[in-house]
Tab-separated table of C-alpha atoms and ligand atoms in Angstrom:
chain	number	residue	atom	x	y	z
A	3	UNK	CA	-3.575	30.758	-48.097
A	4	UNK	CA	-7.017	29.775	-46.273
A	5	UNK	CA	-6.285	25.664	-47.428
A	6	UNK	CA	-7.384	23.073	-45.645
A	7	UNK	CA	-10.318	20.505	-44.530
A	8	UNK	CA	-11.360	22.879	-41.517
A	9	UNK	CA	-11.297	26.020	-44.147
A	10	UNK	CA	-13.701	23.922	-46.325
A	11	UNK	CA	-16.031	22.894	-43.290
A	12	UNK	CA	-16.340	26.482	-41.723
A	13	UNK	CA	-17.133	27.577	-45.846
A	14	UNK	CA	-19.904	24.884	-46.118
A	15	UNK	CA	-21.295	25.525	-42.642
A	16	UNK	CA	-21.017	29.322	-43.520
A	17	UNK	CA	-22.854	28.964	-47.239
A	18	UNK	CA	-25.218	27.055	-45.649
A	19	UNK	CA	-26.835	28.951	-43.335
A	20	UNK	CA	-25.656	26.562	-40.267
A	21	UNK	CA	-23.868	30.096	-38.656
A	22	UNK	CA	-26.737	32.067	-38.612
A	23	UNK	CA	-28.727	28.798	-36.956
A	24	UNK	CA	-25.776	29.025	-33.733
A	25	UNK	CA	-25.842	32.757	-33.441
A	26	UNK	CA	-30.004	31.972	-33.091
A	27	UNK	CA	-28.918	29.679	-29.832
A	28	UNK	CA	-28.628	30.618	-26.253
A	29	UNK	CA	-25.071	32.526	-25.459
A	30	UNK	CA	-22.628	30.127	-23.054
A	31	UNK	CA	-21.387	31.671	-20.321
A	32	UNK	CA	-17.486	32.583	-21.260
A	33	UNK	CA	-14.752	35.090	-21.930
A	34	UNK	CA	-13.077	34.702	-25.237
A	35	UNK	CA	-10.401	36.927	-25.800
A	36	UNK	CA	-8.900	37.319	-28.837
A	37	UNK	CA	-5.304	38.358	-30.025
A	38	UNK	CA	-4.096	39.774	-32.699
A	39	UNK	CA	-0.520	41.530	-33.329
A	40	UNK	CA	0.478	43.467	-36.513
A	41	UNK	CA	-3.001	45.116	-38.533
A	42	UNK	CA	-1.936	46.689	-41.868
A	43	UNK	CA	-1.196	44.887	-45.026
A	44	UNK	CA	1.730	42.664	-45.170
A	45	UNK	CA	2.350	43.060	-49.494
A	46	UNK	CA	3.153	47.134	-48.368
A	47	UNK	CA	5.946	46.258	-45.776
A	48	UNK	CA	8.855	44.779	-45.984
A	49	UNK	CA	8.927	43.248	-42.674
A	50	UNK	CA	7.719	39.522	-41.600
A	51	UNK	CA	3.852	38.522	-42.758
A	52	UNK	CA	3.459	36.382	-40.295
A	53	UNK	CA	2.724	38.945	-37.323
A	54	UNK	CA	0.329	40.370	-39.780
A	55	UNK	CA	-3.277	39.305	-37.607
A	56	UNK	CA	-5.283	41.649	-40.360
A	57	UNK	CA	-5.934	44.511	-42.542
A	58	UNK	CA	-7.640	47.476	-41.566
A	59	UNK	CA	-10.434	46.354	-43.677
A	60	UNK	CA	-10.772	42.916	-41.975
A	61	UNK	CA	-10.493	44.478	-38.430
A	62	UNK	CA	-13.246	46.832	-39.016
A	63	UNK	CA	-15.482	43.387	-40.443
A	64	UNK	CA	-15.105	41.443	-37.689
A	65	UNK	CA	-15.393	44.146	-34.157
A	66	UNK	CA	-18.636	44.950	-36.852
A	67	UNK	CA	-19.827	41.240	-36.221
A	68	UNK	CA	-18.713	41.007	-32.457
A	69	UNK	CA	-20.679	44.236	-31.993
A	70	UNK	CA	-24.123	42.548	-33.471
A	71	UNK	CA	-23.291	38.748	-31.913
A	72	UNK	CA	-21.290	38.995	-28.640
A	73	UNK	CA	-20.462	41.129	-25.679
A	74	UNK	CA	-17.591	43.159	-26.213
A	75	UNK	CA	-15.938	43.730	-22.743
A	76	UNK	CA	-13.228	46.348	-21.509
A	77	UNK	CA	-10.114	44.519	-19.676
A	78	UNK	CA	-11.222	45.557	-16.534
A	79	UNK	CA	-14.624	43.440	-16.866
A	80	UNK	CA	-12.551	40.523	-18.236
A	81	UNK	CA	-10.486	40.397	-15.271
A	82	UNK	CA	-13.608	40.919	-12.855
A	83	UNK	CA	-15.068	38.028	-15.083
A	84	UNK	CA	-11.687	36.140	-14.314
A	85	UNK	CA	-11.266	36.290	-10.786
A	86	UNK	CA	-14.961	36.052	-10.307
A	87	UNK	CA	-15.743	39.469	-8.618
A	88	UNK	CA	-18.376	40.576	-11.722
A	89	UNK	CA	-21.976	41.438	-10.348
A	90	UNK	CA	-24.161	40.690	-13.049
A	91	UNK	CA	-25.577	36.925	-13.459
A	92	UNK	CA	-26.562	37.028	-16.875
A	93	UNK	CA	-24.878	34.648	-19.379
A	94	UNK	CA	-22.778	36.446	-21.936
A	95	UNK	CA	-20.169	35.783	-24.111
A	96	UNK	CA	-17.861	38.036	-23.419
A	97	UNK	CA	-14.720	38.833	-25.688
A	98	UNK	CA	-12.326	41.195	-24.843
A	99	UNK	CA	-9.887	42.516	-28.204
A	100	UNK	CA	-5.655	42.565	-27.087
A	101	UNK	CA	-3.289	43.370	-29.219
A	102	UNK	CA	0.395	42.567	-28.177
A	103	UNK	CA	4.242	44.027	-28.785
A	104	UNK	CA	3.047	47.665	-29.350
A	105	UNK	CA	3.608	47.723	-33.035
A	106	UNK	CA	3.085	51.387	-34.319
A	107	UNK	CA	0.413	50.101	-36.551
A	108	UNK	CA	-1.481	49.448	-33.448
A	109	UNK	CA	-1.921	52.929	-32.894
A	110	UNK	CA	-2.317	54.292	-36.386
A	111	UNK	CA	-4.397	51.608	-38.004
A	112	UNK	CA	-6.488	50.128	-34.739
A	113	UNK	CA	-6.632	52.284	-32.390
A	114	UNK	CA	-8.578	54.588	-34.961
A	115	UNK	CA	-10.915	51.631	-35.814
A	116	UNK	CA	-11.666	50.688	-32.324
A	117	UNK	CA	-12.497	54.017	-31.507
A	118	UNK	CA	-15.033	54.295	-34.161
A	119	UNK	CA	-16.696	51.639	-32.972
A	120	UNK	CA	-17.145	52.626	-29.311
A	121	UNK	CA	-14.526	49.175	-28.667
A	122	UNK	CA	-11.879	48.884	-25.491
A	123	UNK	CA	-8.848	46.749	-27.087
A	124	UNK	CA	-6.044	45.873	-24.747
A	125	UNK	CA	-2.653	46.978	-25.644
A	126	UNK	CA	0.172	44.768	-24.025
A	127	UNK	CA	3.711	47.166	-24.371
A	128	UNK	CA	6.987	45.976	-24.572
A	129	UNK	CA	8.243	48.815	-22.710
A	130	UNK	CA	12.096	48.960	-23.804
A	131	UNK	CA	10.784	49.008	-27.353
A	132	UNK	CA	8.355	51.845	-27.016
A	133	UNK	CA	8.804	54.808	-29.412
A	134	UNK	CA	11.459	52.832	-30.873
A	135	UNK	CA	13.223	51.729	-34.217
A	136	UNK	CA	14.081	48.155	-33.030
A	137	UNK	CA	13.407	45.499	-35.288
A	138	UNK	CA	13.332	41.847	-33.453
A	139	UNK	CA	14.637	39.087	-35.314
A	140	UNK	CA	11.332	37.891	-36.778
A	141	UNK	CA	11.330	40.806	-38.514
A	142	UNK	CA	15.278	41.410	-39.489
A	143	UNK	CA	14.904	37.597	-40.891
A	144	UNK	CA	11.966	38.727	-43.183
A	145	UNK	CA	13.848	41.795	-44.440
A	146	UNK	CA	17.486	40.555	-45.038
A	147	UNK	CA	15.290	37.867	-47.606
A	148	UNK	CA	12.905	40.242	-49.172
A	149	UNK	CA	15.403	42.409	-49.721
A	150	UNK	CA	17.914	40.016	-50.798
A	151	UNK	CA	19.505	40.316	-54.075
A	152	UNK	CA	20.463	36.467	-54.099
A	153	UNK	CA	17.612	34.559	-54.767
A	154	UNK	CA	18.929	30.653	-54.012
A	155	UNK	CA	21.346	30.485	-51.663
A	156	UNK	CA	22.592	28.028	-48.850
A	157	UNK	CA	22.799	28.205	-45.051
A	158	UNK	CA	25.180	26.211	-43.467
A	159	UNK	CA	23.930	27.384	-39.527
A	160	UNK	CA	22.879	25.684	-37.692
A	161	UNK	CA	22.052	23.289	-39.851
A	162	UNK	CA	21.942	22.858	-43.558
A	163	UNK	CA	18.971	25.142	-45.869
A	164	UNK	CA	18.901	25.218	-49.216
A	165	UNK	CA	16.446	28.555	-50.129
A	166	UNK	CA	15.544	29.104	-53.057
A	167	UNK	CA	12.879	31.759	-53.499
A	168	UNK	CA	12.406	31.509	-57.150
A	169	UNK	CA	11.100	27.986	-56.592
A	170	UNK	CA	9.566	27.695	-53.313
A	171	UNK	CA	7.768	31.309	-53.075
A	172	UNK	CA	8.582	33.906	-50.247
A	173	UNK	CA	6.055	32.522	-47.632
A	174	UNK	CA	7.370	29.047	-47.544
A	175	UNK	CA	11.143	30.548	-48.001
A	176	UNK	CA	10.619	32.310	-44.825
A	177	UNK	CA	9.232	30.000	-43.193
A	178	UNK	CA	11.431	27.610	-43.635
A	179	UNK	CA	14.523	30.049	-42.197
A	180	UNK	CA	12.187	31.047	-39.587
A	181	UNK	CA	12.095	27.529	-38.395
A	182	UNK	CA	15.618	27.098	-38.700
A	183	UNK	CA	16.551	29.890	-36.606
A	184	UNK	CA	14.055	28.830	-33.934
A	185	UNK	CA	15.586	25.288	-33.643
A	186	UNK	CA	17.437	24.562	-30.392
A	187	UNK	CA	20.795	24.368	-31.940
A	188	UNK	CA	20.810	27.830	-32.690
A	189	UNK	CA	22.812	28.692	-29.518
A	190	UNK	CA	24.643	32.081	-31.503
A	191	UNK	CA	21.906	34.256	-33.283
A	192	UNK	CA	24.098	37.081	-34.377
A	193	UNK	CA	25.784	34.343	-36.287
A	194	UNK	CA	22.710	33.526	-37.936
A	195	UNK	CA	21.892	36.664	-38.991
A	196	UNK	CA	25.449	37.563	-40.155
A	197	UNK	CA	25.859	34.437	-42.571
A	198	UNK	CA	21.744	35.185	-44.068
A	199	UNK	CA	22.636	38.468	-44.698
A	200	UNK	CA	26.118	37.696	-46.291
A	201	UNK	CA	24.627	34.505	-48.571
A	202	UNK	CA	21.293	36.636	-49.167
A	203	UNK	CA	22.865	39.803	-50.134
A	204	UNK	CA	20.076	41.163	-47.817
A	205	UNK	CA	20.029	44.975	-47.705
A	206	UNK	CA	21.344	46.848	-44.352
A	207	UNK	CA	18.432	47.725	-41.835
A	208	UNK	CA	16.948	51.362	-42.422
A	209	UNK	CA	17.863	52.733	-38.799
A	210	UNK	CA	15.837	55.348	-38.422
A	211	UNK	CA	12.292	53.546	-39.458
A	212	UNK	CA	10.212	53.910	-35.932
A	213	UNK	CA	8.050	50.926	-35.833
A	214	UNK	CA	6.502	50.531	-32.401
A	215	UNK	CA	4.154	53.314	-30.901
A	216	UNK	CA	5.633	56.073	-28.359
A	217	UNK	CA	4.922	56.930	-24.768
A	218	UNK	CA	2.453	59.902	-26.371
A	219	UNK	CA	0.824	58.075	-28.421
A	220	UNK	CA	-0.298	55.084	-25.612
A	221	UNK	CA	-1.666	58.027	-23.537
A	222	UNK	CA	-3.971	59.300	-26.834
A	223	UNK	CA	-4.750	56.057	-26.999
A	224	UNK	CA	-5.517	56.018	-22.687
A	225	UNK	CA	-7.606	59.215	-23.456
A	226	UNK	CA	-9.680	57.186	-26.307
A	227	UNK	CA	-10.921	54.786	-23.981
A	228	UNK	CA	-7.927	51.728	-24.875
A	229	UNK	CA	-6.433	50.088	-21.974
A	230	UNK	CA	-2.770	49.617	-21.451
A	231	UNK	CA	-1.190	46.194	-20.174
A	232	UNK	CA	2.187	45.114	-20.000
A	233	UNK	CA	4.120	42.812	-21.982
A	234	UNK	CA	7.540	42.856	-19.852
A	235	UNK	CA	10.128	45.391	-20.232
A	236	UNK	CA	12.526	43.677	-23.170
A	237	UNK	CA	10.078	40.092	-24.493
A	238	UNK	CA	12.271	37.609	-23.471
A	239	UNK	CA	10.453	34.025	-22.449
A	240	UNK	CA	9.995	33.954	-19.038
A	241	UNK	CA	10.207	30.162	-18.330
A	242	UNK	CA	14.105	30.360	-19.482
A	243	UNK	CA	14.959	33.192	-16.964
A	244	UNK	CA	16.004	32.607	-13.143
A	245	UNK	CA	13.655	33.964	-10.453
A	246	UNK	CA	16.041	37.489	-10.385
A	247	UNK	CA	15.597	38.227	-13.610
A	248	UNK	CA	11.770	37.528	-13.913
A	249	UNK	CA	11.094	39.980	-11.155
A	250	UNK	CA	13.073	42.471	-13.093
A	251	UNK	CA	11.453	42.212	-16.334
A	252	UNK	CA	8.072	42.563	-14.840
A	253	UNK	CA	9.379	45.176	-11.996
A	254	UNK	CA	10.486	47.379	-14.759
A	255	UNK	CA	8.102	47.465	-17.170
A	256	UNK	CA	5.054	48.209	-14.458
A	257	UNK	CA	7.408	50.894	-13.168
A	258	UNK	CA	7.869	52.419	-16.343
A	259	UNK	CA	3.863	51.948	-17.336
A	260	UNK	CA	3.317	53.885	-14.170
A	261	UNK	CA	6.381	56.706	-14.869
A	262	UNK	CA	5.374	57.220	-18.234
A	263	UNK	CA	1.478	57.214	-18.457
A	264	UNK	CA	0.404	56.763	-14.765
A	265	UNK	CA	-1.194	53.844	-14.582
A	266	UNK	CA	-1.339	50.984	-12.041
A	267	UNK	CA	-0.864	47.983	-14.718
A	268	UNK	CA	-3.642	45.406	-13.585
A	269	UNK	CA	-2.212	42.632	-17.015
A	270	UNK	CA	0.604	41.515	-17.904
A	271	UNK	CA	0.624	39.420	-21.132
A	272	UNK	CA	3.547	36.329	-21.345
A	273	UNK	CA	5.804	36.699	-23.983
A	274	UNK	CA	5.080	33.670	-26.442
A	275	UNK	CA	2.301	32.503	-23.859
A	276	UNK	CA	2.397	28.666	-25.259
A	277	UNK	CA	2.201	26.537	-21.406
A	278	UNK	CA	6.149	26.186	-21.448
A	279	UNK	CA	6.719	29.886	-21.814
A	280	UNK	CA	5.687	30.602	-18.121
A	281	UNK	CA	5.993	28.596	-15.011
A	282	UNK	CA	4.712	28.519	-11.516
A	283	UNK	CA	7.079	30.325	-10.353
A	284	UNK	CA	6.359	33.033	-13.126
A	285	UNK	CA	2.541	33.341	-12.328
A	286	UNK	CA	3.922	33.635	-8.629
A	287	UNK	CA	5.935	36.351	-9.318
A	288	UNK	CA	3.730	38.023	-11.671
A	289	UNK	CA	1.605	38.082	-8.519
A	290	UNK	CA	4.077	39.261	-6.111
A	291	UNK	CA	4.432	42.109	-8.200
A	292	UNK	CA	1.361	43.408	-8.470
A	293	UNK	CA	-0.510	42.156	-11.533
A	294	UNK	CA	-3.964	40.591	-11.005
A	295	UNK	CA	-3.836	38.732	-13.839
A	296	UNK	CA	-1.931	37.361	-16.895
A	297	UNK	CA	-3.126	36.103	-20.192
A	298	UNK	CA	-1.797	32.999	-22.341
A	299	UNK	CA	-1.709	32.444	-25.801
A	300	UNK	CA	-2.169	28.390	-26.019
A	301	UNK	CA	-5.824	28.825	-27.006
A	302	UNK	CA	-9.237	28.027	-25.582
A	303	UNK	CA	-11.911	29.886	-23.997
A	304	UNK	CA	-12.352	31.045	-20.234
A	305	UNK	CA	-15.266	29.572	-18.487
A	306	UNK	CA	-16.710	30.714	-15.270
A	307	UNK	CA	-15.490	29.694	-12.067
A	308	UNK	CA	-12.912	27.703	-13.657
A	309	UNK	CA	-10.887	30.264	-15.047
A	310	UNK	CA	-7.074	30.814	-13.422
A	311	UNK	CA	-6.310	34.476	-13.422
A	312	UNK	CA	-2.454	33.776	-13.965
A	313	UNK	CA	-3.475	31.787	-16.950
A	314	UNK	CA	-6.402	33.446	-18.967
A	315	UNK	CA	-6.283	31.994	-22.690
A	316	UNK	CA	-5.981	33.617	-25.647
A	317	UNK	CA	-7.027	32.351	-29.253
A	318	UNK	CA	-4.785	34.260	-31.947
A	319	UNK	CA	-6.213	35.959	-35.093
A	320	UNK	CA	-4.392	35.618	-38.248
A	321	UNK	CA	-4.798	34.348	-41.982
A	322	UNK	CA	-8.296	33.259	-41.605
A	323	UNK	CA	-10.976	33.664	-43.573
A	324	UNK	CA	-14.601	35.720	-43.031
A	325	UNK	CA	-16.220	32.474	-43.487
A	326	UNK	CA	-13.795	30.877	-40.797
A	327	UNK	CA	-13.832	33.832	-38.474
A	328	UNK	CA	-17.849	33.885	-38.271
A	329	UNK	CA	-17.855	30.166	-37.646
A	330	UNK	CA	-15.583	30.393	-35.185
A	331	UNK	CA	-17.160	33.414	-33.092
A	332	UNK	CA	-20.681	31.598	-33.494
A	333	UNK	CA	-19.224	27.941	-31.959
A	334	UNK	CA	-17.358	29.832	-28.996
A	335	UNK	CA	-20.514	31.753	-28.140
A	336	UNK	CA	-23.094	28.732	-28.441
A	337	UNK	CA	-20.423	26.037	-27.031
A	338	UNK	CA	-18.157	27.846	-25.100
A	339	UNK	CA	-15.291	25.658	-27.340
A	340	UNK	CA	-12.834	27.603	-29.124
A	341	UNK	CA	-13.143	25.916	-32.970
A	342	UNK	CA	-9.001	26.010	-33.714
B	26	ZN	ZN1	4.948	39.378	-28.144
């Protein structure tokens, strides 16, 4: 699970002492924000691992260490930080916590958390999904082959796929359907699902499972100090819609942030956020509609004066390590370089 050359540098630098050393250095001037989706544990649910960022126990451990080592911001800082209207001079690293989609976890497992600690985290709402039971087709994937009585079986859509979960394991079995599904080919998706669920033996969907957080439950969260963003009204990527239907998405789901909880949404978060999710024309619009900023999520850190308001990065959070996390935190906030 934590493999890899850069797993076994961040342990040696981390045994060794060599993180305590950076945290001892001056702070760069920056705003790191960090991302993280699903927090629970992924063995208890039978949905996909993969949006898992971390467990309770692991959030808790690292806003701990951000607390001691860094300056946690609220989103409205970050955004004066962004479009370079903040008063104060003094170098900081900043890091402001988002969480994105809304998950119901976010409210029963985080929210609690960050309140404890006195923390702002960002939540970016899909706002057709809130209070709801839908379950996107990450997640539908994940549960027609965990709960699938057929454990080797082959896809023929769009392309050949031998699974066999017996031999390969569930992560890599998933993965590898995951990757299928995502391929360009795959121009019919409810044919995809259809023939996994029919060569799986996959279970039916439980209907009535709600799994992202309700209207109520964002304004408890308002009341405890979080702050609200959108993350367009149904998560499609941007970049592949015309002009018309961008404005719409974003239209909606700031009308509906401002119906439902009365806010003026300030952030919008792009759906996918990788640079070919959004275009030009999307920032534009973004703007047009009110938004004063929108974050990314193709990693890096945001340096002063520098840093495009329609394009603030994001680094994700996700299967790494306390070793890897702390190493990672210390680098950004003595070299203003986001260690992948
Ligand atoms: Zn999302």
């Amino acid at each position: 699970m934590f493999g890899g050359k850069r797993e076994l540098l961040a342990r040696g630098l981390f045994w060794s002492g060599a993180t305590f050393l950076l945290g001892q250095l001056p702070e760069r001037d920056l705003l790191l924000v960090l991302n993280y989706h699903r927090v629970g544990n992924p063995d208890d649910d039978p949905f996909d691992p993969g949006v898992f960022s971390a467990t309770a126990d692991q959030l808790n451990e690292q806003i701990s260490y951000l607390k001691r080592h860094v300056s946690l911001v609220t989103l409205p800082e970050a955004l004066a930080f962004a479009d370079g209207t903040i008063k104060e001079k003094a170098r900081r690293c900043r890091v402001l916590i988002t969480f994105d989609d809304g998950y119901l976890d976010n409210y029963e497992v985080a929210f609690p958390i960050l309140r404890s600690h006195g923390v702002q985290g960002a939540f970016f709402l899909v706002t057709n999904m809130v209070g709801s039971c839908y379950v996107p087709w990450w997640d539908h994937i994940a549960y027609l082959i965990k709960t699938g009585r057929q454990r080797r079986f082959c896809l023929r859509y769009p392309a050949d796929l031998v699974v066999d979960v017996d031999e390969n394991g569930m992560t890599k079995s998933l993965r590898e359907v995951l990757s299928l599904y995502k391929r360009p080919e795959n121009t019919d998706p409810a044919r995809f699902i259809r023939e996994l669920g029919e060569e799986g033996k996959g279970e039916e969907l439980p209907g009535t499972l709600r799994r992202f957080l309700d209207w109520d439950e964002a304004r408890e969260m308002i009341g405890g100090g979080m702050a609200i963003g959108s993350h367009t009204h149904s998560h499609p990527v941007l970049s592949q819609l015309g002009p018309e239907q961008q404005r719409k998405e974003l239209a909606q789901s700031r009308a509906l942030l401002r119906e439902q909880l009365g806010i003026e949404a300030d952030a919008l978060a792009y759906p996918v956020g990788n640079t070919t999710s959004f275009s030009d024309q999307t920032r534009q619009i973004a703007r047009e509609m009110g938004y004063r900023a929108a974050f990314s999520f193709h990693g890096g850190t945001n340096l002063p004066g520098i840093t495009r308001c329609y394009d603030i990065k994001r680094v994700g959070v996700g299967d790494q390590s306390w070793p890897r996390f702390r190493v990672q935190a210390a680098v950004s906030r003595f070299a203003g370089r986001y260690w992948p």
